[in-house]
PDB file of C-alpha atoms and ligand atoms in Angstrom:
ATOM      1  CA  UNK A   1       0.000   0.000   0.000  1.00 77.00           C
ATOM      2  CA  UNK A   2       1.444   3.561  -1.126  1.00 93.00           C
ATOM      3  CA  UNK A   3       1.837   5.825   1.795  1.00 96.00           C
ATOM      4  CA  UNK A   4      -0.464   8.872   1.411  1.00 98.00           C
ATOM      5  CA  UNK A   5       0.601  12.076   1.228  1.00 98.00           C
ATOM      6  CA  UNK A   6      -0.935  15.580   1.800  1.00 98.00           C
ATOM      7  CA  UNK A   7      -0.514  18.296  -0.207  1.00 99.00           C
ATOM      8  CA  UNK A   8      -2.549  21.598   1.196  1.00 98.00           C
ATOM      9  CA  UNK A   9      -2.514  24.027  -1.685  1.00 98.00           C
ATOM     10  CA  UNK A  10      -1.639  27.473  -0.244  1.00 98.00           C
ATOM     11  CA  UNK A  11      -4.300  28.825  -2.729  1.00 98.00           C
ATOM     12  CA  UNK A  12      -6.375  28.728   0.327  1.00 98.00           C
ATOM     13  CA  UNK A  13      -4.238  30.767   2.296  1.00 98.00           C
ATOM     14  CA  UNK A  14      -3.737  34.213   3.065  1.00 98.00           C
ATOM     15  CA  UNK A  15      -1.482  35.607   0.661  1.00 97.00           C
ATOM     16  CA  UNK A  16      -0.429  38.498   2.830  1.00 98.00           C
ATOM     17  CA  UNK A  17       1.748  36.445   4.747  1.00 98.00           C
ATOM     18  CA  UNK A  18       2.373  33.478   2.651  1.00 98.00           C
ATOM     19  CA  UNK A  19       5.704  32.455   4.668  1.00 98.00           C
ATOM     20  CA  UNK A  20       3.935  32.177   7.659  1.00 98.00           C
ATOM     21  CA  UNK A  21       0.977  30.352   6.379  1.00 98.00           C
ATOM     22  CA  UNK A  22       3.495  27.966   4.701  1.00 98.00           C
ATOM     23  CA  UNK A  23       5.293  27.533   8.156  1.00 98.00           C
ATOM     24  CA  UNK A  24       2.366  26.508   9.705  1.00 98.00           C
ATOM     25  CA  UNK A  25       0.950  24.099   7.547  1.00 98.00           C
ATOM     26  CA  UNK A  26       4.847  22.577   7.885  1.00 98.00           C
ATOM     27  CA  UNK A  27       4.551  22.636  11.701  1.00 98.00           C
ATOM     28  CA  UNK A  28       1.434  20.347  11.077  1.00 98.00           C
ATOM     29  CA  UNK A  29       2.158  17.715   9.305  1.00 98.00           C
ATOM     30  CA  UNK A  30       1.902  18.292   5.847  1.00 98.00           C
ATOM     31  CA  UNK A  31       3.901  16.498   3.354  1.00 98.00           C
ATOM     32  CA  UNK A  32       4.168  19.120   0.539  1.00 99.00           C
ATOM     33  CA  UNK A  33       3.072  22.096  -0.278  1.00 99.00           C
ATOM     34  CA  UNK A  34       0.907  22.809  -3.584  1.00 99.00           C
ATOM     35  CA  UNK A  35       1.587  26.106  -5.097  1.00 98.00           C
ATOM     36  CA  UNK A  36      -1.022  26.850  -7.706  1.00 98.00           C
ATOM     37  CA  UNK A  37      -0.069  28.589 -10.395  1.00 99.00           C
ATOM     38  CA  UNK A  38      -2.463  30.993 -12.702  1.00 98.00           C
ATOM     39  CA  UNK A  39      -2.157  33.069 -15.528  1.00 98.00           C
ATOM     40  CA  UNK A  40      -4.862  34.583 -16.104  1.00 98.00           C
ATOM     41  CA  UNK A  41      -5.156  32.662 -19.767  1.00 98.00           C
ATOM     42  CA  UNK A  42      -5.383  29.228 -19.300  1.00 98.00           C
ATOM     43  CA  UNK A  43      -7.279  29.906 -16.384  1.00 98.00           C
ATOM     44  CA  UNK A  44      -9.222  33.610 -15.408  1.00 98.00           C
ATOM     45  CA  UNK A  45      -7.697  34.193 -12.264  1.00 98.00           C
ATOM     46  CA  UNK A  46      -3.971  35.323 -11.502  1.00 98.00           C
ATOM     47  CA  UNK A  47      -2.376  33.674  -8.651  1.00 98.00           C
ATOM     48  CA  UNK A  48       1.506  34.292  -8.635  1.00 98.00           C
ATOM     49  CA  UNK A  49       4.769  32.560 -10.415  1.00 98.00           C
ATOM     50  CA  UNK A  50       8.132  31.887  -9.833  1.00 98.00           C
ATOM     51  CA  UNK A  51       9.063  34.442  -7.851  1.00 98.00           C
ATOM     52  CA  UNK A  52       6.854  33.617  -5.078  1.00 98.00           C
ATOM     53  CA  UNK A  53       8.277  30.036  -4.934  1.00 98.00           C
ATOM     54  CA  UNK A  54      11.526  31.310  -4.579  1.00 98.00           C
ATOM     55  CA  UNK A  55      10.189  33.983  -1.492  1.00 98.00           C
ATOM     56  CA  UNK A  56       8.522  30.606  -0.178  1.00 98.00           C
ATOM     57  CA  UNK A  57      11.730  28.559  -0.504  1.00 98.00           C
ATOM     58  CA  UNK A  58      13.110  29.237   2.357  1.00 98.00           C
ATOM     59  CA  UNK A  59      10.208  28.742   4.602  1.00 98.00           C
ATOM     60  CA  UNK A  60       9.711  25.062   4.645  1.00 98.00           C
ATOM     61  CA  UNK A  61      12.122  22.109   4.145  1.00 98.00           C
ATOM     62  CA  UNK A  62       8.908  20.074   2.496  1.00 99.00           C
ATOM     63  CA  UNK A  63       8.651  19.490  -1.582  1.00 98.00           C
ATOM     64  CA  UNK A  64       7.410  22.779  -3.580  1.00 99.00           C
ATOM     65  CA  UNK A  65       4.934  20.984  -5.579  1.00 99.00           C
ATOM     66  CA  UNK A  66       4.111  23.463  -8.259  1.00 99.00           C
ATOM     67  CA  UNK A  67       0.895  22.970 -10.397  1.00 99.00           C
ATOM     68  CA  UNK A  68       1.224  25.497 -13.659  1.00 99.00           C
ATOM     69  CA  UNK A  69      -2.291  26.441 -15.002  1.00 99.00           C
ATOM     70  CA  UNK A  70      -0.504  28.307 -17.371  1.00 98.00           C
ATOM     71  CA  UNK A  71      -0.929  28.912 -21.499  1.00 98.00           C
ATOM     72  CA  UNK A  72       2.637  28.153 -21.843  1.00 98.00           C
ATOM     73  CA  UNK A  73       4.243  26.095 -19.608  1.00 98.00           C
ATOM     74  CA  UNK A  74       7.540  25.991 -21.738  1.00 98.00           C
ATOM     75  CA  UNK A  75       8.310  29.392 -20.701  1.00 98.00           C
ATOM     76  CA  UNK A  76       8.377  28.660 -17.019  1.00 98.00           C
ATOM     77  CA  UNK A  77      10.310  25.859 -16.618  1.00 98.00           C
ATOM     78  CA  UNK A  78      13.631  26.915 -16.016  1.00 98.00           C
ATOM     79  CA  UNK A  79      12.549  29.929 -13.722  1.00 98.00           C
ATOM     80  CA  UNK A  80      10.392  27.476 -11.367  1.00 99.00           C
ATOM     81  CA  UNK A  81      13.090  24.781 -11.337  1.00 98.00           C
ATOM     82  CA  UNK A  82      15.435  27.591 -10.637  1.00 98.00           C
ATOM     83  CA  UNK A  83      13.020  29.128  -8.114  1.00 98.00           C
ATOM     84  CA  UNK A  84      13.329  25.909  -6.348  1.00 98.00           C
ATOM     85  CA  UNK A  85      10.225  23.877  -7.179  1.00 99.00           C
ATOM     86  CA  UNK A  86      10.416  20.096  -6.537  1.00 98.00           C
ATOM     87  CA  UNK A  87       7.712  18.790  -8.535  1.00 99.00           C
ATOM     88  CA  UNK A  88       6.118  20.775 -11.899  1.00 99.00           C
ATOM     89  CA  UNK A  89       2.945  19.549 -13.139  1.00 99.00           C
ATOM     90  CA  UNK A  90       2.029  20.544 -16.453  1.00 99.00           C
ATOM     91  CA  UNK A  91      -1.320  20.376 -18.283  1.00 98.00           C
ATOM     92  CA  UNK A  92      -1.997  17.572 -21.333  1.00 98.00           C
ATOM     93  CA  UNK A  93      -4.937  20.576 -22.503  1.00 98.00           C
ATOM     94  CA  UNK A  94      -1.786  23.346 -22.620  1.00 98.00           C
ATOM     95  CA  UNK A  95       1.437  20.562 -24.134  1.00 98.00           C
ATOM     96  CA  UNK A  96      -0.383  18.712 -26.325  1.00 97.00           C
ATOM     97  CA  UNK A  97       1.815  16.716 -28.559  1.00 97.00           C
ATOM     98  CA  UNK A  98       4.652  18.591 -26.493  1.00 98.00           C
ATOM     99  CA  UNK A  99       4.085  17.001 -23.111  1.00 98.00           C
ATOM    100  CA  UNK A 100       6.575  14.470 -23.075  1.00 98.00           C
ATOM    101  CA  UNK A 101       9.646  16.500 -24.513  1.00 98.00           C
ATOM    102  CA  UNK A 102       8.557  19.535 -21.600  1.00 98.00           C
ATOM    103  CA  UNK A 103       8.543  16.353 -19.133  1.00 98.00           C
ATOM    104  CA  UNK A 104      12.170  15.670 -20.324  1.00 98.00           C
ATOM    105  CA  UNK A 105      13.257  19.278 -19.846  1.00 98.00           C
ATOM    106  CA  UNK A 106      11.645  19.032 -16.254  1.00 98.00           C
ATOM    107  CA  UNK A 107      13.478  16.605 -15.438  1.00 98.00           C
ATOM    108  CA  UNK A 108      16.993  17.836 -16.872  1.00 98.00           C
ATOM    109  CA  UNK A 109      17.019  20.507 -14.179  1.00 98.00           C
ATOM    110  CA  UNK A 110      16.480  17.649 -11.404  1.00 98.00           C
ATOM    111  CA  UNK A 111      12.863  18.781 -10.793  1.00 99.00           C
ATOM    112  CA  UNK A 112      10.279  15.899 -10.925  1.00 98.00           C
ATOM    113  CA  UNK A 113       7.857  15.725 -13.416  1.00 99.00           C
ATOM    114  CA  UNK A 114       4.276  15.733 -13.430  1.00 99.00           C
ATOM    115  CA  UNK A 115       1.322  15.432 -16.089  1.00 99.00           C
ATOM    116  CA  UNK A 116      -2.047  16.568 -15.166  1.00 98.00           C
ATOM    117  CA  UNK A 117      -5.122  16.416 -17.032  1.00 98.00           C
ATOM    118  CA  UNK A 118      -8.632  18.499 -16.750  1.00 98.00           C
ATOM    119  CA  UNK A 119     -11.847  17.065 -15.758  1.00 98.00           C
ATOM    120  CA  UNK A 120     -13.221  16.698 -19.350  1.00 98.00           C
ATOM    121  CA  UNK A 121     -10.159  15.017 -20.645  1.00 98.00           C
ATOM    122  CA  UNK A 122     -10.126  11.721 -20.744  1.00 98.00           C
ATOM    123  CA  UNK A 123      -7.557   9.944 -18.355  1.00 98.00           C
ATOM    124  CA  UNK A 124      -6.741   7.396 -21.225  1.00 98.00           C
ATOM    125  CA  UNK A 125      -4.440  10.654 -22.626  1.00 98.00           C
ATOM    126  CA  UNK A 126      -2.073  10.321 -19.693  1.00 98.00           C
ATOM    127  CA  UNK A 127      -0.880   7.147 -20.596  1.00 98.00           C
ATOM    128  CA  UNK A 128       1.298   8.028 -23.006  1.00 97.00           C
ATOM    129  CA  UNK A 129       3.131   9.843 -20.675  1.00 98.00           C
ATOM    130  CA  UNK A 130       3.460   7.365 -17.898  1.00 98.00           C
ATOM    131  CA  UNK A 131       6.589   6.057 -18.529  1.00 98.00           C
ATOM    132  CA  UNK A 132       8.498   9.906 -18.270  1.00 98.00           C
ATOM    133  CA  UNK A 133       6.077  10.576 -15.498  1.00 98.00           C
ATOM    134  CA  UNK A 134       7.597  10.755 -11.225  1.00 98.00           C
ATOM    135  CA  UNK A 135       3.412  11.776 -10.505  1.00 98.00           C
ATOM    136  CA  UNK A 136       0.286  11.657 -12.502  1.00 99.00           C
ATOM    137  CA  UNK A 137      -3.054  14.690 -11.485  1.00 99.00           C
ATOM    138  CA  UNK A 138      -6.003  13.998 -12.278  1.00 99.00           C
ATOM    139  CA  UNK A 139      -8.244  17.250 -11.535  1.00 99.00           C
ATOM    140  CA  UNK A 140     -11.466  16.697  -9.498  1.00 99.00           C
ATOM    141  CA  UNK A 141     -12.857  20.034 -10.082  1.00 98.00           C
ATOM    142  CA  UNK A 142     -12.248  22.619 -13.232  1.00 98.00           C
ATOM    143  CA  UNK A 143      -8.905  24.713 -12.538  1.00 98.00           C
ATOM    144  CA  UNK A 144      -9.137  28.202 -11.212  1.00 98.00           C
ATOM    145  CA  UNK A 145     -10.850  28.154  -8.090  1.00 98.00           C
ATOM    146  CA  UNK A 146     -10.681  26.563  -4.699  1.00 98.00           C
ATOM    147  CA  UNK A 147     -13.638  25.456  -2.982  1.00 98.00           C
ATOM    148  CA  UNK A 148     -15.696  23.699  -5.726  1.00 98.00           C
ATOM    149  CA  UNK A 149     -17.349  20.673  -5.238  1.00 98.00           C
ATOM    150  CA  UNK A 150     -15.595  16.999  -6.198  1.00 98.00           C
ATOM    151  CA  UNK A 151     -16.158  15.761  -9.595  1.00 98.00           C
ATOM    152  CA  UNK A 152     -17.650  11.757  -9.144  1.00 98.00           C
ATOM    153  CA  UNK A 153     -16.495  11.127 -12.569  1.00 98.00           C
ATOM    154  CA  UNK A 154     -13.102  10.890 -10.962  1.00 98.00           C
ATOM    155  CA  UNK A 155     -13.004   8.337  -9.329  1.00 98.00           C
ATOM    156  CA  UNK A 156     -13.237   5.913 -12.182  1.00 98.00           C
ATOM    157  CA  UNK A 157     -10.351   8.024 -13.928  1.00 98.00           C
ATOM    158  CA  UNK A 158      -8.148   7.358 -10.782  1.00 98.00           C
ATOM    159  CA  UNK A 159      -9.276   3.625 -10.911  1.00 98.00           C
ATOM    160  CA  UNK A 160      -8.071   3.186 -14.599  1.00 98.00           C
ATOM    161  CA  UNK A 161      -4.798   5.118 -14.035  1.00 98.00           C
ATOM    162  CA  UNK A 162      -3.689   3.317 -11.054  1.00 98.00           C
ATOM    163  CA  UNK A 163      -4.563  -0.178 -13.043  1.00 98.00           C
ATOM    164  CA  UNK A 164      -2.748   1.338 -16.121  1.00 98.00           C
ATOM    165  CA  UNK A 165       0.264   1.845 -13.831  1.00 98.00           C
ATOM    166  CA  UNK A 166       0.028  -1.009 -12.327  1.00 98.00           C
ATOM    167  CA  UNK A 167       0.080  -3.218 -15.319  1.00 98.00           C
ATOM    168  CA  UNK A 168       2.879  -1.275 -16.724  1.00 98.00           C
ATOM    169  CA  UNK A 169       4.835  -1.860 -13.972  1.00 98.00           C
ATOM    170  CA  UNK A 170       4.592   1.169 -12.232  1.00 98.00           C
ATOM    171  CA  UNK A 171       2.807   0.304  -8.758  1.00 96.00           C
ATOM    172  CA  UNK A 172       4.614   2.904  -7.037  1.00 97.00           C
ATOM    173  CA  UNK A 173       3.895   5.771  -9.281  1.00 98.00           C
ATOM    174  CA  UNK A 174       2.453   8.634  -7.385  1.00 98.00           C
ATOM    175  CA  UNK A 175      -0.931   9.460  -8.324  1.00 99.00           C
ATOM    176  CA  UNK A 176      -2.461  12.813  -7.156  1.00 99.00           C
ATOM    177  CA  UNK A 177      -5.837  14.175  -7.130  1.00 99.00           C
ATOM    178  CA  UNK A 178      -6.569  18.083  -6.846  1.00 98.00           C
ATOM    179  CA  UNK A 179      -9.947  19.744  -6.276  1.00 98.00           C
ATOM    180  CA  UNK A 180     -12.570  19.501  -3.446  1.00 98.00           C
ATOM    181  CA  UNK A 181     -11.261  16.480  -1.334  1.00 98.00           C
ATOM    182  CA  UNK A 182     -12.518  16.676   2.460  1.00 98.00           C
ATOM    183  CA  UNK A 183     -12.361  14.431   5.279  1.00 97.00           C
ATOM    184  CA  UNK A 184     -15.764  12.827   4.024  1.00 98.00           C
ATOM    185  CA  UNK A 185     -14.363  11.995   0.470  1.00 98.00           C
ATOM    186  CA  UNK A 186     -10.754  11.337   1.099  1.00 98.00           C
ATOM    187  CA  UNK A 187     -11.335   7.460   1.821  1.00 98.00           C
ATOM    188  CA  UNK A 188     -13.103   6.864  -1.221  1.00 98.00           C
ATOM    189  CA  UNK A 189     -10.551   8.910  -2.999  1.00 98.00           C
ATOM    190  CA  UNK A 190      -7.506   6.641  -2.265  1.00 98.00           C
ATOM    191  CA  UNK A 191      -9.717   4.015  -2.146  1.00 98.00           C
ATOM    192  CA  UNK A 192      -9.867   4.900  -5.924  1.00 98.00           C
ATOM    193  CA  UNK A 193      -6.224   4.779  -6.446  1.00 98.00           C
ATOM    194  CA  UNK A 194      -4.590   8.533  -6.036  1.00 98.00           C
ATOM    195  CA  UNK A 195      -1.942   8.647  -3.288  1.00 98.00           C
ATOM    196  CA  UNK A 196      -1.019  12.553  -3.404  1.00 99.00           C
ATOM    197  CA  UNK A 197      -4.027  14.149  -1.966  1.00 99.00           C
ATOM    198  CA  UNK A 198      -4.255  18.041  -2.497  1.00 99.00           C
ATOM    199  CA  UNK A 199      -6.420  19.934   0.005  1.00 98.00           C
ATOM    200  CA  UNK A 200      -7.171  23.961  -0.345  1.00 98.00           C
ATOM    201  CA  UNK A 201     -10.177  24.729   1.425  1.00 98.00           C
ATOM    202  CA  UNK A 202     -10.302  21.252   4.105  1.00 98.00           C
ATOM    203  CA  UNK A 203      -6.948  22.291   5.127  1.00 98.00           C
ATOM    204  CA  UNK A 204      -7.102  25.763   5.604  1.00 98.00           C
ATOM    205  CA  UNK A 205     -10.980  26.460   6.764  1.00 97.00           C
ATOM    206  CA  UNK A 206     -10.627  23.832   9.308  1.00 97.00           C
ATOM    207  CA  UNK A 207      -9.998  25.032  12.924  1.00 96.00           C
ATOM    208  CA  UNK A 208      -7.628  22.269  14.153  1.00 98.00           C
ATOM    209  CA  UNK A 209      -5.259  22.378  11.321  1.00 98.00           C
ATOM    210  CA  UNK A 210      -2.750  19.280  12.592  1.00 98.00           C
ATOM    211  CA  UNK A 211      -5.930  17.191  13.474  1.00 98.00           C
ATOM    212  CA  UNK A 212      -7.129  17.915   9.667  1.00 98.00           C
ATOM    213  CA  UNK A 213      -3.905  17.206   8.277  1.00 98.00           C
ATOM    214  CA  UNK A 214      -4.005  13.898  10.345  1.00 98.00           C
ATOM    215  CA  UNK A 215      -7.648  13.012   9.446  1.00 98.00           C
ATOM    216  CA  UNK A 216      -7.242  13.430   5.437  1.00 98.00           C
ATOM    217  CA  UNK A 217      -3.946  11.112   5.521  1.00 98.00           C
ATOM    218  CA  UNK A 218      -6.343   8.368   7.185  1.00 96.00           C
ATOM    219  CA  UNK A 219      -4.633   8.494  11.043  1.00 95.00           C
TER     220      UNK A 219
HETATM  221  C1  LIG B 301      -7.889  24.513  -8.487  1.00 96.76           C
HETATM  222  C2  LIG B 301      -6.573  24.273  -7.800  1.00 96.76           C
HETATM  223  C3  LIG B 301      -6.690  23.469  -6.558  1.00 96.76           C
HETATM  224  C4  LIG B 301      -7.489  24.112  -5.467  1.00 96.76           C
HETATM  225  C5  LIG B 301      -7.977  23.082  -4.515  1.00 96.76           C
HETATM  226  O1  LIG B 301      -7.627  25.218  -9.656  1.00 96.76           O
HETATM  227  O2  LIG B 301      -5.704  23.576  -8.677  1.00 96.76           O
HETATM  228  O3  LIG B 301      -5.383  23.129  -6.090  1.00 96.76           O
HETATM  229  O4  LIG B 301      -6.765  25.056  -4.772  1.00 96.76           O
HETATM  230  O5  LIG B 301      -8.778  23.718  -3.589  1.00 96.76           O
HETATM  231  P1  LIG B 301      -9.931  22.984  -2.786  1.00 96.76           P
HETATM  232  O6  LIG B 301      -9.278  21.921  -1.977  1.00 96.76           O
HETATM  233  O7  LIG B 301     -10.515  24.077  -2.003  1.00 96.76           O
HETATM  234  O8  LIG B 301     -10.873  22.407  -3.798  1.00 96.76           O
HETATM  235 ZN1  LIG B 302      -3.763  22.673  -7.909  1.00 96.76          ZN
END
């Protein structure tokens, strides 16, 4: 059984003292922390870019795991890996035919790679990209906001990924769902198959913050 890890996006935060709000998820027990990115043209809203990863850097010894809802994710690469991100994710619906090669160039500057696809894509499109792949996303709401409800259709998208890896011998590939997880889905959700469990709104609108943390990675 994959260990499961939680990844509270800081979308959810208060962005007026990001450091601090990234300090204390760290003091309770988070495992990453998921900076999302927006630009404004693959999604509406603007959230930030690289240079707020690198302010955040050195504020928490966890993985920067930075999710690019951007047009153009070729353009960013270098300044996020540079920035200090551990993990990009890139979208299939902004690469195209290009994801793989932009996967390669992740990886070149030591920064692991992930491939994330939109709720109306199918999940059947990731597979081609499984085998450059260190984590797969498969979005449970429509990127842009926080606080939306969970897509059902997921979790049969997270079933056939996690069979796909598995009978490609990838068993341990991380798997990562983003978008309206709570303590009442969450079971169901790794049930499913995803082992990377993002949480905006559960994680930073609860009032015991550690206990949350806790409760979503099934202690
Ligand atoms: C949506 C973002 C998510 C979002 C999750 O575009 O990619 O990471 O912040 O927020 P909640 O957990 O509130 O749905
Ligand atoms: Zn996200």
């Amino acid at each position: 059984m994959l260990e499961t890890k939680i990844a509270p996006s800081i979308l959810a935060g208060n962005f007026s003292c990001i450091g601090e709000e990234v300090e204390r998820l760290t003091a309770n027990g988070a495992d990453l922390v998921h900076c999302d990115v927006m630009d404004g043209n693959f999604v509406p809203p603007i959230t930030f870019g690289a240079q707020m990863v690198e302010s955040i850097r050195p504020h928490t010894a966890l993985g920067l795991d930075c999710h690019l809802m951007v047009a153009r994710p070729e353009t960013q690469i270098e300044s996020f890996a540079r920035a200090g991100a551990d993990i990009i994710s890139i979208h299939l619906e902004a690469c195209g035919k290009n994801t793989v090669r932009l996967m390669r160039k992740i990886k070149e500057w030591g920064v692991r790679a992930c491939a994330v696809v939109n709720p109306e894509t199918p999940v059947e499109r990731l597979f081609d990209t499984v085998e450059e792949a260190d984590m797969l996303l498969v979005m449970s709401v429509h990127p842009g906001w926080g606080g939306q409800k969970f897509i059902a259709g997921t979790y049969e998208k997270l079933r056939k990924l996690r069979a796909f890896c598995i009978a490609n011998g990838k068993e341990e590939m991380d798997i990562e769902v983003d978008g309206g997880v709570t303590s009442q889905n969450v079971k169901e959700i790794v049930a499913a198959g995803a082992n990377v469990i993002v949480a905006g709104s559960a994680v930073f609108r609860s009032v015991d913050m550690r206990g949350t943390i806790a409760e979503l990675r099934g202690e």
